């Protein structure tokens, strides 16, 4: 099977190729913009200094030592509360489901640069081994909240 290359077919091919190139550039640029300023996931942090640096990569200044550590085991399947929390993790580019049934450790740090809130804001990092599997910012009290690690 052969075809004759006409001027119209050549122009159509160039336009189609240009449109495809624009779509690729737009998609790649949008993905880069969406992930700009956030650490790659899953991140590996093996000590306190790396955990503090990881939070700094998200834009948070924290006190150099964790104020609390807690060992826990994730459930085998995520119940409603964990599913809701996992939706929050999607904003961080994380997913708890691969870690169901596994032991995790929570490290809690006091945040010093959260604006628009008078009370104490805490940053929580959940690690399975050295891998960050979840994280959030929390504040208790009258106007308390829980939010993703992304800067507002």
JSON list of C-alpha atoms in Angstrom, two decimals:
[
{"chain": "A", "resi": 1, "resn": "UNK", "atom": "CA", "xyz": [0.00, 0.00, 0.00]},
{"chain": "A", "resi": 2, "resn": "UNK", "atom": "CA", "xyz": [1.38, 3.38, -0.97]},
{"chain": "A", "resi": 3, "resn": "UNK", "atom": "CA", "xyz": [0.16, 6.91, -0.61]},
{"chain": "A", "resi": 4, "resn": "UNK", "atom": "CA", "xyz": [1.08, 10.14, -2.24]},
{"chain": "A", "resi": 5, "resn": "UNK", "atom": "CA", "xyz": [2.37, 12.88, 0.05]},
{"chain": "A", "resi": 6, "resn": "UNK", "atom": "CA", "xyz": [0.48, 16.00, -0.82]},
{"chain": "A", "resi": 7, "resn": "UNK", "atom": "CA", "xyz": [0.99, 19.49, 0.52]},
{"chain": "A", "resi": 8, "resn": "UNK", "atom": "CA", "xyz": [-2.24, 19.18, 2.57]},
{"chain": "A", "resi": 9, "resn": "UNK", "atom": "CA", "xyz": [-1.10, 15.88, 4.16]},
{"chain": "A", "resi": 10, "resn": "UNK", "atom": "CA", "xyz": [2.32, 17.37, 5.01]},
{"chain": "A", "resi": 11, "resn": "UNK", "atom": "CA", "xyz": [0.72, 20.42, 6.68]},
{"chain": "A", "resi": 12, "resn": "UNK", "atom": "CA", "xyz": [-1.73, 18.20, 8.59]},
{"chain": "A", "resi": 13, "resn": "UNK", "atom": "CA", "xyz": [1.16, 16.01, 9.79]},
{"chain": "A", "resi": 14, "resn": "UNK", "atom": "CA", "xyz": [3.18, 19.02, 10.96]},
{"chain": "A", "resi": 15, "resn": "UNK", "atom": "CA", "xyz": [0.14, 20.47, 12.78]},
{"chain": "A", "resi": 16, "resn": "UNK", "atom": "CA", "xyz": [-0.63, 17.13, 14.45]},
{"chain": "A", "resi": 17, "resn": "UNK", "atom": "CA", "xyz": [3.00, 16.71, 15.53]},
{"chain": "A", "resi": 18, "resn": "UNK", "atom": "CA", "xyz": [3.06, 20.26, 16.88]},
{"chain": "A", "resi": 19, "resn": "UNK", "atom": "CA", "xyz": [-0.15, 19.68, 18.83]},
{"chain": "A", "resi": 20, "resn": "UNK", "atom": "CA", "xyz": [1.29, 16.48, 20.30]},
{"chain": "A", "resi": 21, "resn": "UNK", "atom": "CA", "xyz": [4.51, 18.27, 21.28]},
{"chain": "A", "resi": 22, "resn": "UNK", "atom": "CA", "xyz": [2.54, 21.09, 22.95]},
{"chain": "A", "resi": 23, "resn": "UNK", "atom": "CA", "xyz": [0.47, 18.56, 24.89]},
{"chain": "A", "resi": 24, "resn": "UNK", "atom": "CA", "xyz": [3.60, 16.77, 26.12]},
{"chain": "A", "resi": 25, "resn": "UNK", "atom": "CA", "xyz": [5.27, 20.04, 27.17]},
{"chain": "A", "resi": 26, "resn": "UNK", "atom": "CA", "xyz": [2.10, 21.26, 28.94]},
{"chain": "A", "resi": 27, "resn": "UNK", "atom": "CA", "xyz": [1.62, 17.95, 30.79]},
{"chain": "A", "resi": 28, "resn": "UNK", "atom": "CA", "xyz": [5.26, 17.76, 31.87]},
{"chain": "A", "resi": 29, "resn": "UNK", "atom": "CA", "xyz": [5.26, 21.39, 32.96]},
{"chain": "A", "resi": 30, "resn": "UNK", "atom": "CA", "xyz": [2.04, 20.94, 34.93]},
{"chain": "A", "resi": 31, "resn": "UNK", "atom": "CA", "xyz": [3.40, 17.85, 36.69]},
{"chain": "A", "resi": 32, "resn": "UNK", "atom": "CA", "xyz": [6.60, 19.71, 37.58]},
{"chain": "A", "resi": 33, "resn": "UNK", "atom": "CA", "xyz": [4.62, 22.70, 38.89]},
{"chain": "A", "resi": 34, "resn": "UNK", "atom": "CA", "xyz": [2.33, 20.44, 40.95]},
{"chain": "A", "resi": 35, "resn": "UNK", "atom": "CA", "xyz": [5.32, 18.79, 42.64]},
{"chain": "A", "resi": 36, "resn": "UNK", "atom": "CA", "xyz": [7.49, 21.91, 42.95]},
{"chain": "A", "resi": 37, "resn": "UNK", "atom": "CA", "xyz": [8.51, 22.59, 46.54]},
{"chain": "A", "resi": 38, "resn": "UNK", "atom": "CA", "xyz": [7.59, 19.14, 47.78]},
{"chain": "A", "resi": 39, "resn": "UNK", "atom": "CA", "xyz": [9.98, 16.32, 48.54]},
{"chain": "A", "resi": 40, "resn": "UNK", "atom": "CA", "xyz": [10.00, 13.21, 46.36]},
{"chain": "A", "resi": 41, "resn": "UNK", "atom": "CA", "xyz": [7.89, 10.37, 47.67]},
{"chain": "A", "resi": 42, "resn": "UNK", "atom": "CA", "xyz": [8.44, 7.92, 49.08]},
{"chain": "A", "resi": 43, "resn": "UNK", "atom": "CA", "xyz": [11.27, 9.66, 50.88]},
{"chain": "A", "resi": 44, "resn": "UNK", "atom": "CA", "xyz": [13.83, 7.82, 52.97]},
{"chain": "A", "resi": 45, "resn": "UNK", "atom": "CA", "xyz": [14.97, 9.40, 56.21]},
{"chain": "A", "resi": 46, "resn": "UNK", "atom": "CA", "xyz": [17.14, 7.44, 58.61]},
{"chain": "A", "resi": 47, "resn": "UNK", "atom": "CA", "xyz": [17.74, 9.87, 61.49]},
{"chain": "A", "resi": 48, "resn": "UNK", "atom": "CA", "xyz": [16.38, 12.93, 63.26]},
{"chain": "A", "resi": 49, "resn": "UNK", "atom": "CA", "xyz": [18.43, 15.42, 61.19]},
{"chain": "A", "resi": 50, "resn": "UNK", "atom": "CA", "xyz": [17.00, 13.95, 57.98]},
{"chain": "A", "resi": 51, "resn": "UNK", "atom": "CA", "xyz": [13.43, 14.10, 59.35]},
{"chain": "A", "resi": 52, "resn": "UNK", "atom": "CA", "xyz": [13.91, 17.77, 60.26]},
{"chain": "A", "resi": 53, "resn": "UNK", "atom": "CA", "xyz": [15.39, 18.45, 56.80]},
{"chain": "A", "resi": 54, "resn": "UNK", "atom": "CA", "xyz": [12.48, 16.59, 55.17]},
{"chain": "A", "resi": 55, "resn": "UNK", "atom": "CA", "xyz": [9.99, 18.87, 56.94]},
{"chain": "A", "resi": 56, "resn": "UNK", "atom": "CA", "xyz": [12.10, 21.89, 55.90]},
{"chain": "A", "resi": 57, "resn": "UNK", "atom": "CA", "xyz": [11.78, 20.69, 52.29]},
{"chain": "A", "resi": 58, "resn": "UNK", "atom": "CA", "xyz": [8.01, 21.08, 52.74]},
{"chain": "A", "resi": 59, "resn": "UNK", "atom": "CA", "xyz": [8.62, 24.62, 54.02]},
{"chain": "A", "resi": 60, "resn": "UNK", "atom": "CA", "xyz": [8.29, 23.98, 57.77]},
{"chain": "A", "resi": 61, "resn": "UNK", "atom": "CA", "xyz": [10.71, 25.14, 60.44]},
{"chain": "A", "resi": 62, "resn": "UNK", "atom": "CA", "xyz": [10.51, 22.77, 63.38]},
{"chain": "A", "resi": 63, "resn": "UNK", "atom": "CA", "xyz": [12.27, 22.46, 66.71]},
{"chain": "A", "resi": 64, "resn": "UNK", "atom": "CA", "xyz": [15.32, 20.22, 66.29]},
{"chain": "A", "resi": 65, "resn": "UNK", "atom": "CA", "xyz": [14.03, 17.39, 68.51]},
{"chain": "A", "resi": 66, "resn": "UNK", "atom": "CA", "xyz": [10.79, 15.45, 68.30]},
{"chain": "A", "resi": 67, "resn": "UNK", "atom": "CA", "xyz": [8.41, 16.27, 71.13]},
{"chain": "A", "resi": 68, "resn": "UNK", "atom": "CA", "xyz": [6.89, 12.79, 70.93]},
{"chain": "A", "resi": 69, "resn": "UNK", "atom": "CA", "xyz": [7.45, 9.43, 69.27]},
{"chain": "A", "resi": 70, "resn": "UNK", "atom": "CA", "xyz": [4.85, 6.70, 69.08]},
{"chain": "A", "resi": 71, "resn": "UNK", "atom": "CA", "xyz": [4.94, 3.13, 67.77]},
{"chain": "A", "resi": 72, "resn": "UNK", "atom": "CA", "xyz": [1.77, 1.78, 66.19]},
{"chain": "A", "resi": 73, "resn": "UNK", "atom": "CA", "xyz": [0.52, -0.83, 63.76]},
{"chain": "A", "resi": 74, "resn": "UNK", "atom": "CA", "xyz": [-1.67, 0.13, 60.84]},
{"chain": "A", "resi": 75, "resn": "UNK", "atom": "CA", "xyz": [-4.81, -2.00, 60.46]},
{"chain": "A", "resi": 76, "resn": "UNK", "atom": "CA", "xyz": [-4.91, -4.76, 57.84]},
{"chain": "A", "resi": 77, "resn": "UNK", "atom": "CA", "xyz": [-7.56, -2.78, 55.95]},
{"chain": "A", "resi": 78, "resn": "UNK", "atom": "CA", "xyz": [-8.24, 0.94, 56.26]},
{"chain": "A", "resi": 79, "resn": "UNK", "atom": "CA", "xyz": [-11.48, 1.77, 58.09]},
{"chain": "A", "resi": 80, "resn": "UNK", "atom": "CA", "xyz": [-13.45, 4.98, 57.51]},
{"chain": "A", "resi": 81, "resn": "UNK", "atom": "CA", "xyz": [-11.19, 7.14, 59.69]},
{"chain": "A", "resi": 82, "resn": "UNK", "atom": "CA", "xyz": [-8.03, 5.86, 58.00]},
{"chain": "A", "resi": 83, "resn": "UNK", "atom": "CA", "xyz": [-9.61, 6.22, 54.55]},
{"chain": "A", "resi": 84, "resn": "UNK", "atom": "CA", "xyz": [-10.35, 9.87, 55.32]},
{"chain": "A", "resi": 85, "resn": "UNK", "atom": "CA", "xyz": [-6.79, 10.35, 56.57]},
{"chain": "A", "resi": 86, "resn": "UNK", "atom": "CA", "xyz": [-5.47, 8.61, 53.45]},
{"chain": "A", "resi": 87, "resn": "UNK", "atom": "CA", "xyz": [-7.33, 11.15, 51.30]},
{"chain": "A", "resi": 88, "resn": "UNK", "atom": "CA", "xyz": [-5.34, 13.82, 53.14]},
{"chain": "A", "resi": 89, "resn": "UNK", "atom": "CA", "xyz": [-2.16, 11.88, 52.35]},
{"chain": "A", "resi": 90, "resn": "UNK", "atom": "CA", "xyz": [-2.98, 12.00, 48.65]},
{"chain": "A", "resi": 91, "resn": "UNK", "atom": "CA", "xyz": [-2.35, 15.77, 48.90]},
{"chain": "A", "resi": 92, "resn": "UNK", "atom": "CA", "xyz": [1.18, 14.87, 50.05]},
{"chain": "A", "resi": 93, "resn": "UNK", "atom": "CA", "xyz": [1.60, 12.39, 47.19]},
{"chain": "A", "resi": 94, "resn": "UNK", "atom": "CA", "xyz": [1.46, 9.50, 49.67]},
{"chain": "A", "resi": 95, "resn": "UNK", "atom": "CA", "xyz": [-0.70, 6.40, 50.12]},
{"chain": "A", "resi": 96, "resn": "UNK", "atom": "CA", "xyz": [-1.05, 4.31, 53.28]},
{"chain": "A", "resi": 97, "resn": "UNK", "atom": "CA", "xyz": [-2.60, 1.25, 51.65]},
{"chain": "A", "resi": 98, "resn": "UNK", "atom": "CA", "xyz": [0.71, -0.48, 50.76]},
{"chain": "A", "resi": 99, "resn": "UNK", "atom": "CA", "xyz": [1.61, -0.32, 54.46]},
{"chain": "A", "resi": 100, "resn": "UNK", "atom": "CA", "xyz": [-1.56, -1.88, 55.90]},
{"chain": "A", "resi": 101, "resn": "UNK", "atom": "CA", "xyz": [-0.76, -4.30, 58.72]},
{"chain": "A", "resi": 102, "resn": "UNK", "atom": "CA", "xyz": [2.77, -2.93, 59.13]},
{"chain": "A", "resi": 103, "resn": "UNK", "atom": "CA", "xyz": [4.44, -1.26, 62.10]},
{"chain": "A", "resi": 104, "resn": "UNK", "atom": "CA", "xyz": [5.01, 2.48, 61.78]},
{"chain": "A", "resi": 105, "resn": "UNK", "atom": "CA", "xyz": [6.57, 5.07, 64.02]},
{"chain": "A", "resi": 106, "resn": "UNK", "atom": "CA", "xyz": [5.17, 8.58, 64.41]},
{"chain": "A", "resi": 107, "resn": "UNK", "atom": "CA", "xyz": [7.56, 11.46, 65.06]},
{"chain": "A", "resi": 108, "resn": "UNK", "atom": "CA", "xyz": [5.97, 14.72, 66.21]},
{"chain": "A", "resi": 109, "resn": "UNK", "atom": "CA", "xyz": [7.71, 18.10, 65.92]},
{"chain": "A", "resi": 110, "resn": "UNK", "atom": "CA", "xyz": [6.68, 21.58, 67.02]},
{"chain": "A", "resi": 111, "resn": "UNK", "atom": "CA", "xyz": [6.33, 23.92, 64.00]},
{"chain": "A", "resi": 112, "resn": "UNK", "atom": "CA", "xyz": [7.59, 27.49, 64.45]},
{"chain": "A", "resi": 113, "resn": "UNK", "atom": "CA", "xyz": [6.63, 29.15, 61.15]},
{"chain": "A", "resi": 114, "resn": "UNK", "atom": "CA", "xyz": [2.93, 28.35, 60.65]},
{"chain": "A", "resi": 115, "resn": "UNK", "atom": "CA", "xyz": [1.16, 31.65, 59.99]},
{"chain": "A", "resi": 116, "resn": "UNK", "atom": "CA", "xyz": [-2.47, 32.53, 60.66]},
{"chain": "A", "resi": 117, "resn": "UNK", "atom": "CA", "xyz": [-2.73, 30.44, 63.82]},
{"chain": "A", "resi": 118, "resn": "UNK", "atom": "CA", "xyz": [-2.02, 31.62, 67.37]},
{"chain": "A", "resi": 119, "resn": "UNK", "atom": "CA", "xyz": [-1.66, 28.22, 69.05]},
{"chain": "A", "resi": 120, "resn": "UNK", "atom": "CA", "xyz": [0.79, 25.36, 68.76]},
{"chain": "A", "resi": 121, "resn": "UNK", "atom": "CA", "xyz": [1.05, 23.59, 65.42]},
{"chain": "A", "resi": 122, "resn": "UNK", "atom": "CA", "xyz": [2.61, 20.13, 65.28]},
{"chain": "A", "resi": 123, "resn": "UNK", "atom": "CA", "xyz": [4.08, 18.26, 62.32]},
{"chain": "A", "resi": 124, "resn": "UNK", "atom": "CA", "xyz": [3.64, 14.48, 62.34]},
{"chain": "A", "resi": 125, "resn": "UNK", "atom": "CA", "xyz": [5.73, 12.13, 60.23]},
{"chain": "A", "resi": 126, "resn": "UNK", "atom": "CA", "xyz": [4.85, 8.44, 60.00]},
{"chain": "A", "resi": 127, "resn": "UNK", "atom": "CA", "xyz": [7.70, 6.15, 59.00]},
{"chain": "A", "resi": 128, "resn": "UNK", "atom": "CA", "xyz": [7.72, 2.48, 58.08]},
{"chain": "A", "resi": 129, "resn": "UNK", "atom": "CA", "xyz": [11.37, 1.66, 58.59]},
{"chain": "A", "resi": 130, "resn": "UNK", "atom": "CA", "xyz": [13.14, 4.67, 57.07]},
{"chain": "A", "resi": 131, "resn": "UNK", "atom": "CA", "xyz": [10.37, 5.43, 54.56]},
{"chain": "A", "resi": 132, "resn": "UNK", "atom": "CA", "xyz": [8.00, 8.36, 55.13]},
{"chain": "A", "resi": 133, "resn": "UNK", "atom": "CA", "xyz": [4.53, 6.92, 54.53]},
{"chain": "A", "resi": 134, "resn": "UNK", "atom": "CA", "xyz": [2.36, 9.76, 55.87]},
{"chain": "A", "resi": 135, "resn": "UNK", "atom": "CA", "xyz": [2.53, 13.21, 57.36]},
{"chain": "A", "resi": 136, "resn": "UNK", "atom": "CA", "xyz": [0.29, 16.01, 58.55]},
{"chain": "A", "resi": 137, "resn": "UNK", "atom": "CA", "xyz": [0.09, 19.28, 60.42]},
{"chain": "A", "resi": 138, "resn": "UNK", "atom": "CA", "xyz": [-2.22, 19.42, 63.41]},
{"chain": "A", "resi": 139, "resn": "UNK", "atom": "CA", "xyz": [-3.36, 22.02, 65.88]},
{"chain": "A", "resi": 140, "resn": "UNK", "atom": "CA", "xyz": [-5.71, 21.47, 68.78]},
{"chain": "A", "resi": 141, "resn": "UNK", "atom": "CA", "xyz": [-7.95, 23.92, 70.54]},
{"chain": "A", "resi": 142, "resn": "UNK", "atom": "CA", "xyz": [-10.92, 26.02, 69.55]},
{"chain": "A", "resi": 143, "resn": "UNK", "atom": "CA", "xyz": [-9.79, 26.60, 65.96]},
{"chain": "A", "resi": 144, "resn": "UNK", "atom": "CA", "xyz": [-7.84, 23.36, 65.65]},
{"chain": "A", "resi": 145, "resn": "UNK", "atom": "CA", "xyz": [-7.23, 21.61, 62.37]},
{"chain": "A", "resi": 146, "resn": "UNK", "atom": "CA", "xyz": [-5.49, 18.78, 60.59]},
{"chain": "A", "resi": 147, "resn": "UNK", "atom": "CA", "xyz": [-4.05, 19.41, 57.14]},
{"chain": "A", "resi": 148, "resn": "UNK", "atom": "CA", "xyz": [-1.54, 18.03, 54.66]},
{"chain": "A", "resi": 149, "resn": "UNK", "atom": "CA", "xyz": [2.15, 18.92, 54.79]},
{"chain": "A", "resi": 150, "resn": "UNK", "atom": "CA", "xyz": [1.69, 21.27, 51.83]},
{"chain": "A", "resi": 151, "resn": "UNK", "atom": "CA", "xyz": [2.12, 24.91, 52.77]},
{"chain": "A", "resi": 152, "resn": "UNK", "atom": "CA", "xyz": [-1.21, 26.81, 52.66]}
]
